């Protein structure tokens, strides 16, 4: 007969006993009450010759309320499954966030190498920058530990976002002197070619389930950067990495001028006008076209950014050449403004989507041309919808997948006619030729039209270029206009201080 052991209150006939023992496989209290539903089978192997049966004992234990408890094996499996979907916090969450950020950065780098044909050394350089950034985070963490020992327990954030990954990609391209600028990254972000919008959906499923919600929001991307956010982030990243000490930070502004000429379809002469103006004002001082470093949250001197400085020089050069009385430039600009106003100039899909991504700059959707509307709907179907539904099919049950398939079968899409983008895919050279041929055809028209005065055309040209170029560099029209005014004031001060300078020079 077994010894007594403590257990739940018996409760039979108000019995308060907690002492139990096993009698004939039944749990019995010290006063003889048998617990209902509790049976224990003998595990001892009896004599096979005499009994002929081998029995095993099945232990069915109960909890304090008398209900059966799960076995240890099932409990461990349940807890293991529960831990897989549990959110991480603290240091574990920080480490997982860095892994997720590195995963996205790697996918962005792979796209640039495979699709944009960046050199293979680009990946090695980006890895160096990322390791250097991790060391900065480690030093910052050590400083936090020292401050906590002194009584200051305030914990700083990483300061990482998807703009940080774009900044690292930009700095690596700048060091290699690749003809890639912020306008290119903005165009890739808006057209959803590079991983940015809802990047957290591309993470492994178990990472997304464990990552806290505030980190998931950081990796969501959201709307494209604006109001100079990307330029500010690049300057802050340079400051944290001390980028100028060990890496090249000079901007290849000649390539940027050429990109501006092709982007605006202005005459090729604008390239040489801008270079001459830069040489006249800044001379051989290339320090004006290097990246600046700062950690300020509010930085208003946007004209010090090398790219915006180049854009301001470009607009001033073509504007002053127009005011100088050049007949060809005046006629070209007049035709250029007419084509832009009528909306008959050809425009690529990426340029249209980039311009439409900044509605405050673009205005009402009722003013869209047919080409812009077609580009937007094509982008919505081929880029936006697939990116916004990544991983959705994996979470559906079998019944939901069958219902989804039947729903699509109710409205079949006819693929008899090829899509416009598929039937007419222009290369970069063909697109550029088509743009300039449209202007050449208009210039060949000998019909005399009333022309505005040069000052009116210059003001209209400046406003048009500001409205056209501001979205491509993710700044507002007011910010770009402020850059032009600051640079113009700087040029006039130089000319006033040195009489040898002149516009004709």
XYZ file of C-alpha atoms in Angstrom:
505
model
C 0.000 0.000 0.000
C 1.380 3.383 -1.004
C 2.171 6.202 1.368
C 0.145 9.378 1.689
C 0.976 12.412 -0.449
C -0.545 15.901 -0.530
C -3.000 16.874 -3.273
C -6.186 18.859 -3.908
C -9.019 19.114 -1.384
C -11.224 16.011 -1.496
C -14.580 17.836 -1.263
C -16.724 14.676 -1.012
C -19.342 15.183 1.741
C -17.499 18.401 2.711
C -14.313 16.435 3.325
C -11.338 18.799 3.786
C -8.639 16.176 3.495
C -5.591 16.854 1.281
C -3.822 13.545 1.932
C -4.139 10.876 -0.753
C -2.824 7.410 -1.482
C -3.264 4.861 -4.274
C -5.452 1.828 -3.428
C -6.089 -0.666 -6.243
C -5.215 1.964 -8.847
C -7.633 4.537 -7.415
C -6.716 7.756 -5.656
C -8.284 7.617 -2.184
C -8.194 10.232 0.578
C -7.340 9.411 4.173
C -11.069 9.082 5.000
C -11.745 6.559 2.222
C -13.288 8.847 -0.416
C -12.327 7.845 -3.994
C -11.509 10.605 -6.525
C -13.736 10.248 -9.566
C -12.108 10.051 -13.008
C -8.638 9.240 -11.700
C -7.342 5.788 -12.641
C -3.771 4.466 -12.471
C -2.830 1.251 -14.246
C -0.053 -0.979 -13.025
C 3.194 -0.788 -15.004
C 4.757 -3.900 -13.523
C 5.135 -6.784 -15.919
C 3.353 -9.783 -14.407
C 4.391 -13.352 -14.959
C 3.676 -14.009 -18.630
C 3.365 -17.748 -18.058
C 0.751 -17.310 -15.359
C -1.117 -14.226 -16.540
C -0.518 -14.219 -20.295
C -0.936 -10.388 -20.461
C 1.631 -7.561 -20.370
C 0.262 -4.269 -19.010
C 1.654 -0.738 -18.975
C 0.850 1.961 -16.487
C -0.743 5.149 -17.771
C -0.350 8.018 -15.331
C -3.246 10.452 -15.588
C -2.555 13.298 -13.178
C -4.942 16.051 -12.186
C -4.531 19.674 -11.238
C -5.869 21.504 -8.195
C -9.410 21.598 -9.584
C -9.485 17.882 -10.330
C -9.101 18.225 -14.126
C -6.572 16.190 -16.078
C -3.235 17.876 -16.779
C -1.291 17.659 -20.044
C 1.849 15.618 -20.136
C 5.294 17.204 -20.020
C 5.935 16.463 -23.688
C 2.809 18.259 -24.913
C 3.510 21.167 -22.587
C 7.024 21.615 -23.991
C 5.754 21.481 -27.579
C 3.101 24.094 -26.839
C 5.583 26.410 -25.129
C 8.064 26.009 -27.986
C 5.395 26.891 -30.548
C 4.330 29.852 -28.429
C 7.900 31.166 -28.212
C 8.248 31.151 -32.008
C 5.460 33.753 -32.337
C 6.398 35.775 -29.273
C 7.555 39.378 -29.767
C 11.103 40.169 -28.752
C 12.025 43.240 -26.742
C 15.136 44.857 -25.367
C 18.541 43.757 -26.601
C 17.161 40.734 -28.470
C 14.800 42.997 -30.427
C 17.664 45.372 -31.259
C 19.808 42.546 -32.586
C 16.944 41.198 -34.687
C 16.279 44.689 -36.069
C 19.903 45.025 -37.190
C 19.667 41.626 -38.887
C 16.511 42.724 -40.696
C 18.078 46.023 -41.741
C 21.141 44.205 -43.055
C 18.882 41.785 -44.945
C 17.109 44.673 -46.714
C 20.402 46.448 -47.433
C 21.751 43.277 -49.013
C 18.700 42.916 -51.270
C 19.003 46.558 -52.350
C 22.687 46.087 -53.165
C 21.977 42.907 -55.115
C 19.386 44.737 -57.223
C 21.836 47.523 -58.070
C 24.484 45.019 -59.148
C 22.173 42.724 -61.118
C 19.775 45.231 -62.669
C 21.726 48.507 -62.781
C 25.032 46.754 -63.591
C 27.000 48.239 -60.714
C 30.542 46.799 -60.430
C 31.051 43.821 -58.149
C 33.449 45.831 -55.984
C 30.455 47.944 -55.000
C 29.236 45.182 -52.669
C 32.597 44.981 -50.873
C 32.677 48.740 -50.372
C 29.122 48.769 -49.053
C 30.039 46.012 -46.614
C 32.915 48.147 -45.301
C 30.590 51.083 -44.737
C 28.050 48.894 -42.942
C 30.707 47.389 -40.659
C 31.918 50.880 -39.879
C 28.380 51.924 -39.030
C 27.985 48.933 -36.708
C 31.142 50.005 -34.882
C 29.626 53.450 -34.432
C 26.535 51.845 -32.912
C 28.707 49.726 -30.621
C 30.621 52.774 -29.397
C 27.343 54.558 -28.806
C 26.097 51.583 -26.787
C 29.246 51.577 -24.655
C 28.754 55.271 -23.954
C 25.191 54.521 -22.865
C 26.453 51.852 -20.461
C 28.905 54.349 -18.962
C 26.172 56.937 -18.571
C 23.890 54.386 -16.898
C 26.554 53.633 -14.300
C 26.604 57.343 -13.521
C 22.851 57.397 -12.963
C 21.626 58.410 -16.422
C 19.502 55.521 -17.673
C 18.225 57.199 -20.845
C 18.457 54.857 -23.837
C 19.110 56.314 -27.282
C 17.664 54.867 -30.436
C 19.646 53.551 -33.376
C 18.554 56.363 -35.656
C 18.233 53.878 -38.513
C 15.569 53.996 -41.192
C 15.290 52.997 -44.817
C 16.719 56.420 -45.666
C 19.866 55.246 -43.866
C 20.198 52.322 -46.265
C 19.713 54.640 -49.267
C 22.379 56.952 -47.813
C 24.860 54.080 -47.506
C 24.124 53.019 -51.087
C 24.645 56.588 -52.282
C 27.944 57.025 -50.424
C 29.340 53.788 -51.840
C 28.454 54.910 -55.372
C 29.971 58.342 -54.747
C 33.294 56.869 -53.629
C 33.479 54.798 -56.827
C 32.664 57.921 -58.906
C 29.611 56.241 -60.425
C 27.254 58.597 -62.333
C 24.471 57.997 -59.807
C 22.865 60.810 -57.829
C 19.999 61.390 -55.433
C 17.619 61.977 -58.349
C 18.301 58.406 -59.514
C 17.578 56.915 -56.088
C 14.416 59.019 -55.790
C 13.293 57.770 -59.199
C 13.957 54.139 -58.215
C 12.090 54.609 -54.937
C 9.040 56.226 -56.533
C 8.852 53.668 -59.341
C 9.320 50.887 -56.733
C 12.260 49.360 -58.556
C 14.532 49.378 -55.520
C 13.290 47.787 -52.298
C 11.840 50.578 -50.147
C 8.030 50.601 -50.020
C 6.789 47.991 -47.490
C 10.232 46.454 -47.293
C 9.237 44.633 -44.089
C 7.034 42.289 -46.142
C 10.158 40.879 -47.787
C 11.626 39.752 -44.456
C 11.422 36.085 -43.405
C 8.059 35.293 -41.820
C 9.447 34.264 -38.422
C 11.441 37.518 -38.225
C 8.332 39.595 -38.867
C 6.438 37.744 -36.134
C 9.184 38.320 -33.563
C 10.067 41.916 -34.493
C 8.299 44.568 -32.363
C 5.716 46.739 -34.062
C 7.723 49.955 -33.776
C 10.614 48.341 -35.659
C 8.208 47.003 -38.290
C 6.996 50.562 -38.848
C 10.568 51.755 -39.323
C 11.118 49.151 -42.042
C 7.793 49.855 -43.747
C 9.211 52.663 -45.878
C 6.065 54.700 -46.364
C 5.941 57.624 -48.770
C 9.074 58.770 -50.644
C 11.364 61.282 -48.905
C 10.632 64.962 -49.463
C 11.702 68.440 -48.328
C 15.377 67.496 -48.522
C 15.109 64.550 -46.113
C 17.437 62.364 -48.184
C 20.096 65.089 -48.452
C 19.937 65.689 -44.700
C 20.244 61.955 -44.000
C 23.272 61.651 -46.283
C 24.992 64.518 -44.457
C 24.217 62.966 -41.053
C 25.491 59.560 -42.195
C 28.713 61.181 -43.421
C 29.118 62.799 -40.019
C 28.616 59.543 -38.129
C 30.968 57.541 -40.370
C 33.578 60.308 -40.701
C 33.241 59.514 -44.384
C 35.531 62.256 -45.695
C 38.540 60.967 -43.748
C 38.917 57.653 -45.574
C 36.634 57.847 -48.627
C 36.209 60.072 -51.642
C 33.523 62.712 -51.140
C 33.783 64.872 -54.275
C 30.739 65.032 -56.541
C 31.246 64.356 -60.288
C 29.211 67.439 -61.160
C 29.985 67.150 -64.896
C 27.978 63.923 -65.055
C 25.178 65.561 -63.083
C 25.045 68.486 -65.530
C 24.752 66.048 -68.436
C 21.959 64.220 -66.605
C 20.128 67.515 -66.102
C 20.410 68.352 -69.805
C 18.957 64.984 -70.815
C 16.281 65.161 -68.138
C 15.009 68.605 -69.136
C 15.660 68.275 -72.908
C 17.364 71.664 -72.966
C 19.907 72.283 -75.746
C 23.288 70.558 -75.346
C 24.840 74.008 -75.142
C 23.522 74.213 -71.568
C 26.168 71.691 -70.504
C 29.013 73.961 -71.601
C 27.308 77.121 -70.308
C 27.014 75.585 -66.838
C 30.613 74.350 -66.785
C 31.881 77.774 -67.825
C 29.826 79.494 -65.138
C 31.136 77.126 -62.461
C 34.703 77.654 -63.656
C 34.173 81.407 -63.672
C 32.794 81.578 -60.130
C 34.442 78.723 -58.243
C 37.515 78.241 -60.442
C 39.402 75.074 -59.609
C 38.075 75.005 -56.041
C 36.256 71.686 -55.981
C 35.634 72.042 -52.265
C 32.297 73.608 -53.143
C 31.243 70.297 -54.718
C 32.029 67.915 -51.871
C 29.649 66.363 -49.374
C 29.115 68.328 -46.198
C 28.847 66.641 -42.819
C 26.571 67.719 -39.977
C 24.364 66.210 -37.300
C 21.824 69.022 -37.149
C 18.140 68.210 -37.126
C 17.271 71.517 -38.832
C 19.614 72.602 -41.616
C 18.451 75.499 -43.793
C 21.527 76.223 -45.946
C 20.503 73.831 -48.696
C 22.602 75.680 -51.274
C 25.682 74.161 -49.620
C 24.651 70.686 -50.773
C 26.732 69.871 -53.844
C 23.896 68.498 -55.953
C 21.500 71.367 -55.310
C 24.344 73.799 -55.943
C 24.906 72.181 -59.345
C 21.193 72.369 -60.161
C 21.143 76.056 -59.211
C 24.164 76.730 -61.440
C 22.420 74.904 -64.286
C 19.249 77.002 -64.032
C 21.160 80.274 -63.672
C 23.421 79.500 -66.639
C 20.592 78.881 -69.112
C 18.601 81.802 -67.672
C 21.446 84.295 -67.999
C 22.291 83.047 -71.486
C 18.691 83.726 -72.454
C 18.875 87.238 -70.994
C 22.138 87.768 -72.884
C 20.147 87.859 -76.121
C 21.131 84.559 -77.732
C 18.661 84.143 -80.617
C 18.911 80.343 -80.833
C 18.450 79.883 -77.089
C 15.486 82.270 -77.070
C 13.733 80.411 -79.899
C 14.558 77.009 -78.416
C 13.206 77.968 -74.987
C 10.063 79.403 -76.567
C 9.353 76.095 -78.343
C 10.313 74.128 -75.232
C 7.812 76.042 -73.105
C 5.037 75.564 -75.672
C 5.561 71.799 -75.827
C 5.650 71.541 -72.055
C 2.490 73.593 -71.660
C 0.506 71.546 -74.190
C 1.714 68.269 -72.667
C 2.714 66.884 -76.067
C 6.310 66.186 -75.087
C 7.153 62.481 -74.568
C 7.841 61.400 -70.998
C 9.031 58.090 -69.597
C 7.051 56.126 -67.032
C 9.644 56.560 -64.279
C 9.690 60.325 -64.763
C 5.900 60.483 -64.742
C 5.611 58.390 -61.562
C 8.320 60.449 -59.825
C 6.490 63.673 -60.636
C 3.147 62.213 -59.561
C 4.628 61.053 -56.235
C 4.674 64.676 -55.064
C 1.047 65.841 -55.479
C 1.705 69.175 -53.810
C 4.109 69.966 -56.619
C 2.083 68.426 -59.430
C -1.361 69.816 -58.681
C -4.765 68.315 -59.358
C -5.112 64.927 -61.008
C -7.565 66.477 -63.487
C -4.592 68.152 -65.174
C -2.910 64.842 -65.972
C -2.339 64.055 -69.616
C -3.303 60.734 -71.177
C 0.346 59.616 -71.097
C 0.660 60.343 -67.365
C -2.584 58.530 -66.620
C -1.494 55.475 -68.624
C 1.904 55.463 -66.914
C 0.285 55.681 -63.485
C -2.190 52.848 -64.113
C 0.554 50.685 -65.611
C 2.766 51.293 -62.568
C -0.152 50.590 -60.235
C -0.786 47.214 -61.879
C 2.779 46.017 -62.385
C 4.572 47.463 -59.340
C 2.327 48.730 -56.566
C -0.144 45.845 -56.273
C 2.472 43.035 -56.374
C 4.637 44.807 -53.768
C 1.734 45.561 -51.432
C 0.527 41.928 -51.430
C 3.863 40.173 -50.871
C 3.391 37.138 -48.620
C -0.400 37.474 -48.580
C -0.927 34.216 -50.483
C 1.216 32.261 -48.011
C -1.062 33.156 -45.089
C -4.264 32.026 -46.837
C -5.913 28.722 -46.039
C -6.841 26.181 -48.708
C -10.473 27.326 -48.711
C -9.423 30.960 -49.050
C -7.146 30.135 -51.972
C -9.945 28.259 -53.727
C -12.301 31.181 -53.158
C -9.677 33.614 -54.449
C -9.200 31.537 -57.595
C -12.949 31.355 -58.233
C -13.262 35.110 -57.705
C -10.592 35.805 -60.326
C -12.297 33.355 -62.693
C -15.478 35.436 -62.526
C -13.709 38.400 -64.176
C -11.146 36.970 -66.624
C -8.720 39.434 -68.211
C -8.246 39.262 -71.952
C -4.607 39.214 -73.058
C -5.282 39.368 -76.762
C -3.990 42.919 -77.162
C -0.437 43.566 -75.975
C 0.103 46.238 -73.378
C 1.384 49.565 -74.604
C 4.538 49.290 -72.496
C 5.210 45.823 -73.955
C 4.494 46.717 -77.563
C 6.575 49.857 -77.452
C 9.585 49.609 -75.193
C 12.036 52.391 -75.997
C 15.681 52.297 -75.092
C 17.329 55.280 -73.443
C 18.870 56.443 -76.733
C 15.594 56.108 -78.632
C 13.733 57.958 -75.895
C 16.272 60.793 -75.926
C 16.156 61.028 -79.721
C 12.378 61.171 -79.709
C 12.387 64.003 -77.189
C 14.837 66.138 -79.149
C 13.185 65.327 -82.496
C 9.893 66.684 -81.192
C 11.635 69.986 -80.433
C 13.481 69.950 -83.769
C 10.186 69.542 -85.621
C 8.760 72.514 -83.765
C 11.871 74.588 -84.503
C 11.583 73.828 -88.209
C 8.166 75.473 -88.271
C 8.768 78.838 -89.929
C 5.416 80.263 -88.866
C 5.975 83.508 -87.023
C 4.416 83.556 -83.583
C 4.262 86.415 -81.098
C 7.098 85.991 -78.635
C 7.302 87.245 -75.096
C 10.082 89.488 -73.945
C 13.294 87.810 -72.826
C 12.701 88.773 -69.189
C 9.248 87.192 -69.231
C 10.550 84.053 -70.934
C 13.412 83.840 -68.415
C 11.022 84.088 -65.459
C 8.735 81.487 -67.000
C 11.700 79.208 -67.749
C 13.008 79.455 -64.186
C 9.628 78.642 -62.676
C 9.118 75.737 -65.054
C 12.547 74.232 -64.346
C 12.054 74.590 -60.590
C 8.695 72.834 -60.748
C 10.125 70.099 -62.976
C 13.413 69.411 -61.139
C 12.345 69.818 -57.491
C 10.515 66.442 -57.261
C 13.458 64.567 -58.793
C 15.737 65.739 -55.966
C 13.026 65.352 -53.292
C 12.951 69.033 -52.352
C 10.139 71.540 -52.461
C 9.903 74.279 -55.069
C 10.455 76.868 -52.347
C 13.663 75.154 -51.213
C 15.080 74.974 -54.738
C 14.144 78.605 -55.383
C 15.909 79.567 -52.162
C 19.053 77.744 -53.358
C 18.992 79.666 -56.639
C 18.545 83.001 -54.873
C 21.392 82.293 -52.424
C 23.731 81.261 -55.239
C 22.750 84.283 -57.332
C 23.464 86.569 -54.386
C 26.841 84.866 -53.902
C 27.727 85.360 -57.597
C 26.740 89.035 -57.549
C 28.873 89.619 -54.443
C 31.900 88.120 -56.209
C 31.325 90.230 -59.296
C 30.888 93.354 -57.169
C 34.099 92.711 -55.241
C 36.175 92.040 -58.384
C 35.568 94.380 -61.343
C 37.425 91.972 -63.659
C 34.403 89.630 -63.573
C 31.636 90.176 -66.066
C 28.793 88.217 -67.567
C 30.398 88.370 -71.005
C 33.534 86.798 -69.558
